XYZ file of C-alpha atoms in Angstrom:
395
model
C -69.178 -12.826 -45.657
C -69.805 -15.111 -42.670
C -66.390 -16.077 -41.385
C -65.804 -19.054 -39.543
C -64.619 -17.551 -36.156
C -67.668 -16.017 -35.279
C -69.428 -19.382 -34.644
C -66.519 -22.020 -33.885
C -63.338 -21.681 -32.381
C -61.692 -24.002 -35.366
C -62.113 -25.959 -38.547
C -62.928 -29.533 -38.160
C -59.462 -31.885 -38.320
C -58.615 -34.329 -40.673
C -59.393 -37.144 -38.200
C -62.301 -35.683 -37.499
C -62.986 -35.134 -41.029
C -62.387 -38.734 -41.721
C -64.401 -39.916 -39.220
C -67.533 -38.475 -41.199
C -66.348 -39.627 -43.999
C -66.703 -43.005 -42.812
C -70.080 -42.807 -41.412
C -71.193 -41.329 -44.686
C -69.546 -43.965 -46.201
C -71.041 -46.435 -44.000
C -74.811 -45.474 -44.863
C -74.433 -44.921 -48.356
C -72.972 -49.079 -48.562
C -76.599 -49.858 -46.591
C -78.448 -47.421 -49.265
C -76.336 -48.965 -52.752
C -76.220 -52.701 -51.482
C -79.854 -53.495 -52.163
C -79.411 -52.896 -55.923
C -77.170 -55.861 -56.481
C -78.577 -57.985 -53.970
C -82.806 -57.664 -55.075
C -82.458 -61.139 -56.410
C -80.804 -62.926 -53.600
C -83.101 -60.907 -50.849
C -86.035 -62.513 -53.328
C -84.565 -65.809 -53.453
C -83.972 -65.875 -49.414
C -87.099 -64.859 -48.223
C -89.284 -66.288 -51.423
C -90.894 -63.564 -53.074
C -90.738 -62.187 -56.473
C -88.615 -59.778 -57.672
C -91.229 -57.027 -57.773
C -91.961 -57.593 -54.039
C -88.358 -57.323 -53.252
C -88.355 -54.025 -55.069
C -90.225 -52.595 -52.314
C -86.771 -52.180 -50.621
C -85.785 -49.625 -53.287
C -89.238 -47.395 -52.812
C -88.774 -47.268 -49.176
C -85.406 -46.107 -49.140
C -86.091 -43.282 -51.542
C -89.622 -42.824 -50.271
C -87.929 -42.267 -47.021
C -85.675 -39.324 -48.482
C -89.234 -37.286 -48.987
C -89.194 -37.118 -45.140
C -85.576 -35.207 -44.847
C -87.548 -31.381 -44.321
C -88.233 -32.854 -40.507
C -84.515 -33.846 -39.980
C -83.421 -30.009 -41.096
C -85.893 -28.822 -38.687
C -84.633 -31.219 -36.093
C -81.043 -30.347 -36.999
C -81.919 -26.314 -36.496
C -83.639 -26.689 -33.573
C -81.185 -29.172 -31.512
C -78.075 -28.821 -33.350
C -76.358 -30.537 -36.163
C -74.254 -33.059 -33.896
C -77.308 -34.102 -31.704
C -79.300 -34.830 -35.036
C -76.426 -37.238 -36.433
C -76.013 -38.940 -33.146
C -80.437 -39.627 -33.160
C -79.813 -40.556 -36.931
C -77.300 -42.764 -36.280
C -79.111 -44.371 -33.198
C -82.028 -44.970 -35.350
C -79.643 -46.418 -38.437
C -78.406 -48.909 -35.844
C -82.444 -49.963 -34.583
C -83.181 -50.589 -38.638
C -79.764 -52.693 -39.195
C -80.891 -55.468 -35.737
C -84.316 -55.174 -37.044
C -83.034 -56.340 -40.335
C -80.298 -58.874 -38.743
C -83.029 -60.692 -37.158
C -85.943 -60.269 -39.551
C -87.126 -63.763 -40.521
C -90.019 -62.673 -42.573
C -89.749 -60.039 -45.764
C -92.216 -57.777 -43.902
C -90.125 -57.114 -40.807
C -86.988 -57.002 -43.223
C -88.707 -53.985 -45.273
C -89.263 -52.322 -42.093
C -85.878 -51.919 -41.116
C -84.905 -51.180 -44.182
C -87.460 -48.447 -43.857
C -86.386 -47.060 -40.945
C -82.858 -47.534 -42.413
C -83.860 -44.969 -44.810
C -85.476 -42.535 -42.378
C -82.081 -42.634 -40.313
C -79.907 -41.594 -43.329
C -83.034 -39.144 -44.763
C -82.806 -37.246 -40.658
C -78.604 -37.855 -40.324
C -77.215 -36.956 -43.598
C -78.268 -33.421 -44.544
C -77.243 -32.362 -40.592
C -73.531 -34.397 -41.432
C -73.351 -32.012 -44.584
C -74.206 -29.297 -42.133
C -71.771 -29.351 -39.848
C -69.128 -29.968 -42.338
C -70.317 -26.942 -43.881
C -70.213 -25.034 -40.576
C -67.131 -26.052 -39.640
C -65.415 -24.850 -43.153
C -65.173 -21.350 -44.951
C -67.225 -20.903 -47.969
C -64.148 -20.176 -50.295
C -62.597 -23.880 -49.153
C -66.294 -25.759 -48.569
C -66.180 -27.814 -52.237
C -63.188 -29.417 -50.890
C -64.275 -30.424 -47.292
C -67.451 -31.648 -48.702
C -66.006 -32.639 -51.717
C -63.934 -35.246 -49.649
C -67.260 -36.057 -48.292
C -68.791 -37.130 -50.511
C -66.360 -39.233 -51.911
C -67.864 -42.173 -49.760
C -70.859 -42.602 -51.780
C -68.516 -43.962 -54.782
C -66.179 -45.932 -52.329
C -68.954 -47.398 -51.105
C -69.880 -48.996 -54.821
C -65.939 -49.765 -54.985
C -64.797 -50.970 -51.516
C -68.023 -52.026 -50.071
C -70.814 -53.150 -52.705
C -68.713 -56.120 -53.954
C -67.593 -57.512 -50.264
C -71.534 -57.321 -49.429
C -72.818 -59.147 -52.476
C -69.688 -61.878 -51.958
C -70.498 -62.014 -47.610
C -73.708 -61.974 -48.116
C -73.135 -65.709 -50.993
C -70.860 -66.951 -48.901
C -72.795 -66.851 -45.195
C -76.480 -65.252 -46.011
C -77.910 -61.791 -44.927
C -78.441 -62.241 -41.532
C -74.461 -61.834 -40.529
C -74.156 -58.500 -43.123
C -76.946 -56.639 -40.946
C -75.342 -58.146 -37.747
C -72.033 -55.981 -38.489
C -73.582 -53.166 -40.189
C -75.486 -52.867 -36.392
C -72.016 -53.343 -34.808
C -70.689 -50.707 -37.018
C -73.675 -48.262 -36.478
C -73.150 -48.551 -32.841
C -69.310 -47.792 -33.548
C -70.803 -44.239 -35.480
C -72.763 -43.281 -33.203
C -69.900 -43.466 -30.439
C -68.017 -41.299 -33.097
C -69.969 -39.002 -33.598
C -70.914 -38.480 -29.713
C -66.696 -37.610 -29.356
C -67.253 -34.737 -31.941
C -67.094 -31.055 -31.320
C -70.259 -29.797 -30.374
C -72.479 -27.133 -32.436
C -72.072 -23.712 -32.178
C -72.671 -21.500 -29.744
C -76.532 -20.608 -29.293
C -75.944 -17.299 -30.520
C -75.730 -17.956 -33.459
C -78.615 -20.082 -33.851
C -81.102 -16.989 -33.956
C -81.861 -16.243 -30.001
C -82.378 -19.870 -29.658
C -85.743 -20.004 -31.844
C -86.759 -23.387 -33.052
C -86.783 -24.050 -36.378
C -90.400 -25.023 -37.801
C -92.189 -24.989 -41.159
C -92.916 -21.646 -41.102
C -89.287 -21.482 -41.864
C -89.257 -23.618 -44.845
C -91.803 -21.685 -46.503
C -89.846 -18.359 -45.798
C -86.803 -20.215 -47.420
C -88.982 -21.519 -50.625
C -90.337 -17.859 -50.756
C -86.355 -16.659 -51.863
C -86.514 -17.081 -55.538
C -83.087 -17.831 -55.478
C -83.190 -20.700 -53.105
C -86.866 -22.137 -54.902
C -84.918 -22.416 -58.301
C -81.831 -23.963 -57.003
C -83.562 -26.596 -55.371
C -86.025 -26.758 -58.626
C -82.880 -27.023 -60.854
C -81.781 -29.947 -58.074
C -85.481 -31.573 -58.840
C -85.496 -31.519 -62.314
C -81.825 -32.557 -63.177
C -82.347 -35.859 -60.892
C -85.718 -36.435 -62.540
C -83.921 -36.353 -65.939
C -81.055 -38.584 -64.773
C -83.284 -41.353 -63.228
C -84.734 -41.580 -66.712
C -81.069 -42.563 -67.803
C -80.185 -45.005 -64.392
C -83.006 -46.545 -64.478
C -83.183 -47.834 -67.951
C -79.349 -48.132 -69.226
C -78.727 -51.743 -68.386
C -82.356 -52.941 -70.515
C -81.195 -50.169 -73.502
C -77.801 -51.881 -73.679
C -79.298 -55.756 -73.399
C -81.641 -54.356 -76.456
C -79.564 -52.757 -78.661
C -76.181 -53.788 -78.208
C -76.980 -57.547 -76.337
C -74.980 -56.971 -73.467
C -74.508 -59.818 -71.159
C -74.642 -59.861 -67.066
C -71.514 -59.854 -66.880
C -71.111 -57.044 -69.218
C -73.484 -54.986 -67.384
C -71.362 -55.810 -63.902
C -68.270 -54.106 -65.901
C -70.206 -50.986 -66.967
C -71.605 -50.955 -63.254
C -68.259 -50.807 -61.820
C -66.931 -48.231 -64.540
C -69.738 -45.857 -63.248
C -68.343 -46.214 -59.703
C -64.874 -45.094 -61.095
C -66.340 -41.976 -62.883
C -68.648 -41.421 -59.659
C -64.964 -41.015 -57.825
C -63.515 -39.050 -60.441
C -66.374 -36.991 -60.589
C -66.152 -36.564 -56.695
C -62.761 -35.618 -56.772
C -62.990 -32.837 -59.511
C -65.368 -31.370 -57.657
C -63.158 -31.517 -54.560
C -60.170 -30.152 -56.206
C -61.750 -27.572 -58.965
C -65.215 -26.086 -57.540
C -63.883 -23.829 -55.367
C -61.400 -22.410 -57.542
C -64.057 -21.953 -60.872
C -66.890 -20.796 -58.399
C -69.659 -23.288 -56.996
C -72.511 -21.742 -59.278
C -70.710 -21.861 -62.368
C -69.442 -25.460 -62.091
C -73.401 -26.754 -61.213
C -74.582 -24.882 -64.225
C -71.677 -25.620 -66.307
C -71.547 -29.544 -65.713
C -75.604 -29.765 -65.974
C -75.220 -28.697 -68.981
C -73.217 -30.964 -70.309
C -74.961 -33.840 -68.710
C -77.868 -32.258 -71.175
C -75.776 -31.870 -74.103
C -74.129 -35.285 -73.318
C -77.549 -36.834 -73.159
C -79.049 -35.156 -76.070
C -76.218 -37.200 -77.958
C -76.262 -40.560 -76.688
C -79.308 -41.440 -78.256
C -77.768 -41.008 -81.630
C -74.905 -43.151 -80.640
C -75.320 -46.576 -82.823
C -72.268 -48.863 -81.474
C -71.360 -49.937 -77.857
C -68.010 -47.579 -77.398
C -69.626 -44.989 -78.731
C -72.860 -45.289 -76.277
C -70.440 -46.532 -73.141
C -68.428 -43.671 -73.926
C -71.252 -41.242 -73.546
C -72.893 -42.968 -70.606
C -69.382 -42.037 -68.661
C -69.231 -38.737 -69.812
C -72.868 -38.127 -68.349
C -72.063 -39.828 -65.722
C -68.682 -37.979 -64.828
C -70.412 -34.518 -65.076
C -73.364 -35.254 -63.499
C -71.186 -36.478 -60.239
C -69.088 -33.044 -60.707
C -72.514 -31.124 -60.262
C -74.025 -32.597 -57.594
C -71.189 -32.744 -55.794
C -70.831 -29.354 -56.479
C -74.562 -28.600 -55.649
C -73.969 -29.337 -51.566
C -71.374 -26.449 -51.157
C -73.821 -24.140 -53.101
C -76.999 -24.728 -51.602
C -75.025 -25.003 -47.754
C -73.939 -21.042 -48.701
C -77.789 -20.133 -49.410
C -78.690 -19.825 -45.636
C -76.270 -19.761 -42.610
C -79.128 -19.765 -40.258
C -81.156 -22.391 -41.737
C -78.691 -24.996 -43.751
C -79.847 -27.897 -41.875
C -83.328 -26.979 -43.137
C -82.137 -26.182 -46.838
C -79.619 -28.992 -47.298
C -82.703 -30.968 -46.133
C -84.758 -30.170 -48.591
C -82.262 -30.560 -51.154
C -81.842 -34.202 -50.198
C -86.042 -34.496 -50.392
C -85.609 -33.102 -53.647
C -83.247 -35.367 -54.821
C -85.578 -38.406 -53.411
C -88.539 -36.867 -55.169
C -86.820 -36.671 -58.518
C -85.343 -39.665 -58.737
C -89.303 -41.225 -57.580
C -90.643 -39.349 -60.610
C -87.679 -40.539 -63.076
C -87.660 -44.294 -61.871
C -91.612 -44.338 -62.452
C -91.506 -42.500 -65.675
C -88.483 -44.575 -67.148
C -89.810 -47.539 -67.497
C -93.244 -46.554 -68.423
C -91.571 -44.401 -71.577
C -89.009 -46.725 -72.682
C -91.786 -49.532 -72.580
C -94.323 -47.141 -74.893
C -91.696 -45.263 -76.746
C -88.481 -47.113 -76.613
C -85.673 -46.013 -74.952
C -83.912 -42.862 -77.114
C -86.893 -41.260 -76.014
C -85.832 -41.163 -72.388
C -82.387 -40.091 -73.288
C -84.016 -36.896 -75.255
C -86.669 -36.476 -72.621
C -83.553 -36.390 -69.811
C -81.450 -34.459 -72.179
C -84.160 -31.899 -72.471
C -85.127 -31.353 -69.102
C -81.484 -30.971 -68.156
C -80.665 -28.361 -70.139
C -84.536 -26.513 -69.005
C -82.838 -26.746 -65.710
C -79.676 -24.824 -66.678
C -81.730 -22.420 -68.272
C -83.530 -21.978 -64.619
C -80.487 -21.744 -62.704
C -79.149 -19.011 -65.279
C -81.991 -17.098 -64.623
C -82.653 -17.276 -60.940
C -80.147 -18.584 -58.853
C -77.293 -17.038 -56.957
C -74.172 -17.680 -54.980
C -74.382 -17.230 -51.295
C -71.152 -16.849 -49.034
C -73.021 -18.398 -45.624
């Protein structure tokens, strides 16, 4: 097993810990904010909703591009990578802060995307390098408990800053406090030693297709495809099933919203406090699955408890797996995890593009059980996969 020693003289610290936890925290608020806020981005700049969806393609288009921030994070170090990423987060914020037109908006919020698509997979990186396998769930377990803090503690003071004195202020301090991360970051450890980078070769994509050529590693980050395909189906077409079947109001949707952040933390936290000790592999497989079996049932549910009751359940299990999923893919490839968790994140993006452009199309043709069965399905074809093919590193 790769020990920890041989590469750094120490673990990272708690305040250094937090410290990522924060930036994390801090890009996942400018990824989540735009959901809420599509109609009052629409309203400011006068365009129609559709236009203002743009914001939501870019960001996830932008994940696709995450393969050239693993190879930038193997080939300069983990560190440098998140410093560059958060240099270029705080360019896309200004841009934003003093956009006056929609167009020069969308392309900060573009490059906003490409800064978290090169910065994040090298921040799960060096967390992962700087903790032993056996004890990795729980340092990026704590992690990635920013993305549902973000929904809890930062979503709802957006939406109610951004009412109260417009957009132009919310960028202004997200720019402050990307200038604040980067300064962060810069008083963080450094990488390890070049040694143990492989005789200092740069990493290229030559190396990605040696990585994909592992069947072990192609099927975990197929499974990773595949189970976020089948959840966008469910994300992106939840709020119009419950308007249509059960008449939920706006306001009742805002509840349900909010409960989903509380299971995304709960979620989180299992996986902080449990994966490790019931082994990373079985407690992907094991919660996919029940996100399939889960899914495969809420399309039979016929009253609102019943189907809000199943929508958390999914929704808890599915944020225990992916959660999960980090810690298992970072122990693939000690070499190469910038590169790998990389291309997990593009996978992620590139599932989620195919189930929010699939969703709506099938719940428009074929109403909206069908996406539940569809997602259900090809959840439980992705256990199957993993079953089959993938393994448990110790990197």
């Amino acid at each position: 097993m790769t020990t920890l020693t041989a590469h750094y003289a120490r673990e990272l610290t708690w305040p250094q810990l937090l410290t990522l936890v924060w930036g994390r925290w801090l890009v996942s608020l400018a990824f989540r904010m735009v959901y809420p806020l599509l109609g009052f981005l629409a309203a400011s700049f006068a365009i129609d909703l559709t236009t203002a969806s743009l914001l939501i393609t870019v960001q996830v288009a932008a994940s696709l591009l995450s393969p050239l921030g693993g190879i930038l994070s193997d080939s300069i170090g983990d560190r440098a990578t998140m410093i560059w990423g958060g240099f270029i987060f705080t360019i896309g914020a200004a841009l934003c802060a003093i956009s006056a037109t929609f167009t020069l908006f969308l392309f900060g919020y573009a490059v906003i995307g490409l800064a978290i698509a090169v910065g994040m997979p090298a921040l799960q990186s060096y967390v992962s390098a700087r903790s032993r396998y056996e004890r990795r769930a729980r340092m990026l377990g704590v992690l990635e408990l920013s993305w549902a803090l973000s929904a809890l503690l930062g979503v709802p003071l957006i939406t109610w800053g951004a009412e109260r004195w417009g957009i132009a202020p919310i960028f202004t301090g997200l720019t402050i406090a990307g200038g604040v991360m980067v300064i962060s970051y810069i008083m963080l450890p450094n990488d390890a030693q070049p040694s143990s980078r492989q005789s200092h070769r740069p990493a290229s994509a030559n190396h990605l297709w040696h990585l994909l050529r592992q069947p072990s590693i192609l099927a975990a980050l197929g499974v990773i495809f595949i189970q976020l395909a089948a959840v966008e189906l469910i994300f992106i077409s939840y709020a119009g099933w419950l308007s249509s079947a059960f008449n939920a109001t706006t306001a009742e949707l805002g509840f349900v919203f909010g409960l989903l952040g509380v299971v995304e933390l709960i979620g989180s936290l299992g996986a902080t406090l449990f994966t490790d000790r019931i082994g990373k592999l079985r407690a992907v497989l094991g919660g996919f699955l029940l996100v399939g079996v889960w899914l495969l049932l809420l399309l039979q549910s016929g009253s609102w408890p019943v189907f809000l009751v199943l929508l958390l359940a999914f929704d808890l299990c599915f944020e225990f797996a992916i959660v999960s999923a980090f810690p298992l893919i970072s122990g693939l490839s000690a070499q190469r995890r910038g590169a790998l968790l990389a291309m997990m994140t593009a996978c992620i993006g590139g599932g989620r593009i195919i189930g929010s452009l699939a969703g709506p199309w099938i719940s428009a043709t074929a109403g909206y059980p069908l996406n539940s069965t569809i997602a259900g399905i090809l959840a439980l074809i992705g256990v199957g996969i993993g079953f089959l093919f993938m393994k448990e590193g110790d990197a």
